[in-house]
PDB file of C-alpha atoms in Angstrom:
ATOM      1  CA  UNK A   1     -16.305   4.633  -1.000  1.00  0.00           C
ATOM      2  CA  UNK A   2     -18.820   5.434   1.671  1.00  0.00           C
ATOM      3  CA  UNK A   3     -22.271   6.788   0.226  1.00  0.00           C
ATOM      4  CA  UNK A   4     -22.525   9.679   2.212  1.00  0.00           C
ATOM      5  CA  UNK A   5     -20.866  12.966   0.415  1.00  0.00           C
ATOM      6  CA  UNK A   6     -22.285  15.668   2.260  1.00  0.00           C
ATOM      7  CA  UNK A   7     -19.680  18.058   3.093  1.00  0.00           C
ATOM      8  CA  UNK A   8     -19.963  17.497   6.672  1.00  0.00           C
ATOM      9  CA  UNK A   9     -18.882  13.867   6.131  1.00  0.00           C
ATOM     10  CA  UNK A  10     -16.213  14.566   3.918  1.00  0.00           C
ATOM     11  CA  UNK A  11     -12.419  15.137   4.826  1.00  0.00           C
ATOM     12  CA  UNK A  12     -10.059  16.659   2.464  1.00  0.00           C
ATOM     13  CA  UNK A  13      -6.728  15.115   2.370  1.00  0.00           C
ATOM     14  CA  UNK A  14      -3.101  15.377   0.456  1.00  0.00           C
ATOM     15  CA  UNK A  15      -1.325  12.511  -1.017  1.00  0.00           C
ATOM     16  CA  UNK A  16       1.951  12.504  -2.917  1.00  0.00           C
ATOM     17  CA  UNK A  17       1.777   9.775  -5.422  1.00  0.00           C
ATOM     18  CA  UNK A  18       4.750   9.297  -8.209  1.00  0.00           C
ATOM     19  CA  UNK A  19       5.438  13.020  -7.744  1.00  0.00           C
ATOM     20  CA  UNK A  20       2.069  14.256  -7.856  1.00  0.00           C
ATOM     21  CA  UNK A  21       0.300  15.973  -5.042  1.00  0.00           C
ATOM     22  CA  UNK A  22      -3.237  14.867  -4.813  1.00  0.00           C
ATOM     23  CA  UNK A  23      -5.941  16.464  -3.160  1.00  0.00           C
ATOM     24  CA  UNK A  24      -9.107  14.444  -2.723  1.00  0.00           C
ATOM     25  CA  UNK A  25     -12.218  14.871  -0.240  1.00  0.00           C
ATOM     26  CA  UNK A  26     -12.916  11.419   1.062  1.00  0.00           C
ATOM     27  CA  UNK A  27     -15.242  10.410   3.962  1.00  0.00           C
ATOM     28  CA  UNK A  28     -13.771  10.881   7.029  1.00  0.00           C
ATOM     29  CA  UNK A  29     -14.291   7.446   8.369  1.00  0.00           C
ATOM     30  CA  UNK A  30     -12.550   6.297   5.276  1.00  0.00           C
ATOM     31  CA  UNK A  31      -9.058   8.728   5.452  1.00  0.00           C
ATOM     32  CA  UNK A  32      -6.740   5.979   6.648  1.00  0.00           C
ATOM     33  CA  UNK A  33      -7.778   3.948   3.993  1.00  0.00           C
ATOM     34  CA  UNK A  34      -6.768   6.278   1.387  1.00  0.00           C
ATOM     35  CA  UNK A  35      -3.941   7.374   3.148  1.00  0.00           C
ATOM     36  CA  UNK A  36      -2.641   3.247   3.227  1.00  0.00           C
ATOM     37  CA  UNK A  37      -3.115   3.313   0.189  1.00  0.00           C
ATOM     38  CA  UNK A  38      -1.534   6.165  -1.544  1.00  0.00           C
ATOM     39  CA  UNK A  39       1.927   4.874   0.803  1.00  0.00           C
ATOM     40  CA  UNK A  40       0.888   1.279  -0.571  1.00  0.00           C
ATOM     41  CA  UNK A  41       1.399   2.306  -4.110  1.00  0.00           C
ATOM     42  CA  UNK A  42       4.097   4.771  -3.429  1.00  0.00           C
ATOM     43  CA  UNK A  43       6.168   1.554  -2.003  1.00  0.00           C
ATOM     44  CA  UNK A  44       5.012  -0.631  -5.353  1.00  0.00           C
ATOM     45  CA  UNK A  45       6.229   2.594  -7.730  1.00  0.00           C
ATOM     46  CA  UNK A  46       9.829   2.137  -5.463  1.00  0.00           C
ATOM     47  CA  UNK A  47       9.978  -1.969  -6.100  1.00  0.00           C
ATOM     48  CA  UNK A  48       9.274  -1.809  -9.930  1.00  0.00           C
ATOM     49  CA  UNK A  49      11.882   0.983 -10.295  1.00  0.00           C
ATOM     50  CA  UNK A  50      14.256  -0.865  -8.679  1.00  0.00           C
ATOM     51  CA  UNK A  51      13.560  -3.916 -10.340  1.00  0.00           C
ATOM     52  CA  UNK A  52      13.177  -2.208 -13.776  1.00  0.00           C
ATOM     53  CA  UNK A  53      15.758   0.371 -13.798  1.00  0.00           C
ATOM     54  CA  UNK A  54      16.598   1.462 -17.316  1.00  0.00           C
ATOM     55  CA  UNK A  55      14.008   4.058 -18.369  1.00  0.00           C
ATOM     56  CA  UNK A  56      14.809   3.708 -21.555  1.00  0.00           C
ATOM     57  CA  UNK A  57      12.851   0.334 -21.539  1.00  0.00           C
ATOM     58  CA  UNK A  58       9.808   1.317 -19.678  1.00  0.00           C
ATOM     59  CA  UNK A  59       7.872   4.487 -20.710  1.00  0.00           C
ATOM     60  CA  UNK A  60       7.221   7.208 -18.201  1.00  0.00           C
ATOM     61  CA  UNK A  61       3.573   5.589 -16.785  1.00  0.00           C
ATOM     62  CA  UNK A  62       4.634   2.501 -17.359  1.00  0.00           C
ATOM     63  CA  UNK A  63       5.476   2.113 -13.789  1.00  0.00           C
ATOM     64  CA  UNK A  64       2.585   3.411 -12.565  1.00  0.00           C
ATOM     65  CA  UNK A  65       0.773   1.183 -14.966  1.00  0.00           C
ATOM     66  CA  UNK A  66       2.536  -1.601 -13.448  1.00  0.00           C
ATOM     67  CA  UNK A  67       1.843  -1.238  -9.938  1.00  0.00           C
ATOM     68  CA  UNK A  68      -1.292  -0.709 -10.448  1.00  0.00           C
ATOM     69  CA  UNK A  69      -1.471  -4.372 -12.228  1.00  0.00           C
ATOM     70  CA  UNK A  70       0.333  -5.337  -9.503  1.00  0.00           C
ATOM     71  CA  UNK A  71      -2.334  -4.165  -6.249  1.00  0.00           C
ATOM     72  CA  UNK A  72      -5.346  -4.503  -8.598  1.00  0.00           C
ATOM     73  CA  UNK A  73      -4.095  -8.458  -8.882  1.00  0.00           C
ATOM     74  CA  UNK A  74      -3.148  -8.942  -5.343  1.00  0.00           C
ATOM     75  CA  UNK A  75      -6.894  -7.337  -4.748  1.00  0.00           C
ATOM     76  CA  UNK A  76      -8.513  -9.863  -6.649  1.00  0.00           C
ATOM     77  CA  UNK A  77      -6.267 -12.599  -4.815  1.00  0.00           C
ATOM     78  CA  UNK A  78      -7.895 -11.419  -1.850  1.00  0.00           C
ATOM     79  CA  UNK A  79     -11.046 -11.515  -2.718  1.00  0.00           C
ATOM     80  CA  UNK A  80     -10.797 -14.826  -4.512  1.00  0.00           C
ATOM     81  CA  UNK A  81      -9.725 -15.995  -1.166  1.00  0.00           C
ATOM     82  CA  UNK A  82     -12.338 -14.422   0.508  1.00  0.00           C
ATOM     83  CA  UNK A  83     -14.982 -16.050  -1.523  1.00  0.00           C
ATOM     84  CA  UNK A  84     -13.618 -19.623  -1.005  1.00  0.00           C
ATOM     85  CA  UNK A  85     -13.391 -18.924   2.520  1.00  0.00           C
ATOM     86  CA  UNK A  86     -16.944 -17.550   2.721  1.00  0.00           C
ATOM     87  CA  UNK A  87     -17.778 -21.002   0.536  1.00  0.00           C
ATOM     88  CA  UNK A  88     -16.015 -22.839   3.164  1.00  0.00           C
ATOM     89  CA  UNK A  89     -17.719 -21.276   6.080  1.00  0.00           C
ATOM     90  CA  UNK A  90     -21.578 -21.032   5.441  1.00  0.00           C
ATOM     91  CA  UNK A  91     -22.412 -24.764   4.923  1.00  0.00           C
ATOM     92  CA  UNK A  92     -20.752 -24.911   8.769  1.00  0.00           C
ATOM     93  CA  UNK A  93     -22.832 -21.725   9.759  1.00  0.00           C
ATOM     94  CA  UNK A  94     -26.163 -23.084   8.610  1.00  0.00           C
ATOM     95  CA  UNK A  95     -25.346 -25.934  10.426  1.00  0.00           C
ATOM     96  CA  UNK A  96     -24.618 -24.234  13.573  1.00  0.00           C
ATOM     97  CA  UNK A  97     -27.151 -22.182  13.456  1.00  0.00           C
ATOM     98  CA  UNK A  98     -29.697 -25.181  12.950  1.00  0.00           C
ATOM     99  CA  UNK A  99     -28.379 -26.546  16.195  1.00  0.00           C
ATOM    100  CA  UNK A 100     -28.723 -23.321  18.059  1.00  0.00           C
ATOM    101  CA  UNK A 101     -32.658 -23.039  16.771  1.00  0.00           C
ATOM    102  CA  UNK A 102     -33.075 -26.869  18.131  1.00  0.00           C
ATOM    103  CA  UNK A 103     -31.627 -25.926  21.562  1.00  0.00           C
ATOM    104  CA  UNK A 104     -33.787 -22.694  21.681  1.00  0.00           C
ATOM    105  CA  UNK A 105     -36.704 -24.776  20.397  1.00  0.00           C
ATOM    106  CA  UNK A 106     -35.834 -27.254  23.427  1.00  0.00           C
ATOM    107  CA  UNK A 107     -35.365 -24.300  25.739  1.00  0.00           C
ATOM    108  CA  UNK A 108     -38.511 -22.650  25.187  1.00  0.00           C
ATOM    109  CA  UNK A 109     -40.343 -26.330  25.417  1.00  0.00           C
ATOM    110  CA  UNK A 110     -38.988 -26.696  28.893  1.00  0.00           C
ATOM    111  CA  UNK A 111     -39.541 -23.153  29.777  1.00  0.00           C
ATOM    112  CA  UNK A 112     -43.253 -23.556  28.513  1.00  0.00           C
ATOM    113  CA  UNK A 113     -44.129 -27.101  29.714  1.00  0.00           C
ATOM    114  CA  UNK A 114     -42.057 -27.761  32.930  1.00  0.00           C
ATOM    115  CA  UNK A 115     -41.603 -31.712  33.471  1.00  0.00           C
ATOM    116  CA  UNK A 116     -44.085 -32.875  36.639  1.00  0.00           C
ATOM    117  CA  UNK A 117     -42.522 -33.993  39.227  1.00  0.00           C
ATOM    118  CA  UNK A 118     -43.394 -36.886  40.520  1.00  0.00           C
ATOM    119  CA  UNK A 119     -43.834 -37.049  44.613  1.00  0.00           C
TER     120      UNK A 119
END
């Protein structure tokens, strides 16, 4: 969530979530976010009802206790993959980048101390 509350920043929004309307004041630059994700979990509620029909075997939260299990885990797949992608990545961007300092180490040499020409 973005660190500035003032009310001037803040937007306040509806969501219906497992027949529950929500009102929240989030940032403004932050409303589609929330609004993704109240339709992201109203679409996992839909898939574990219809997967787990009898009521009788799954108490009243349960299905909100299982899709949230279900986007907290896919989070943390996403972020795992994030992280091995970033740990992937930055040995290649320090290596690029110590190529690029050479070359504008070069640059400025040539820039500074012009090769004579010889006439």
């Amino acid at each position: 969530m973005d660190t500035n509350t003032s009310p001037e920043a803040l937007q306040r929004i509806t969501l219906a979530v497992e027949h529950t309307r929500l009102s929240l004041h989030v940032p403004r630059s932050e409303e589609r976010f929330y609004r993704d994700a109240g339709e992201e979990i109203a679409t996992t509620l839909r898939i574990y009802r219809y997967k787990y029909p009898n009521r009788s075997e799954v108490p009243a939260e349960g299905y909100l206790a299982m899709a949230a299990i279900d986007i907290a885990t896919r989070y943390k797949q996403v972020h795992t993959a994030l992280e091995a992608r970033k740990q992937t990545l930055t040995p290649r961007l320090v290596e690029i980048n110590e190529e690029l300092e050479a070359l504008i180490s070069q640059a400025r040499q040539l820039i500074d101390d012009p090769p004579t020409s010889s006439r």
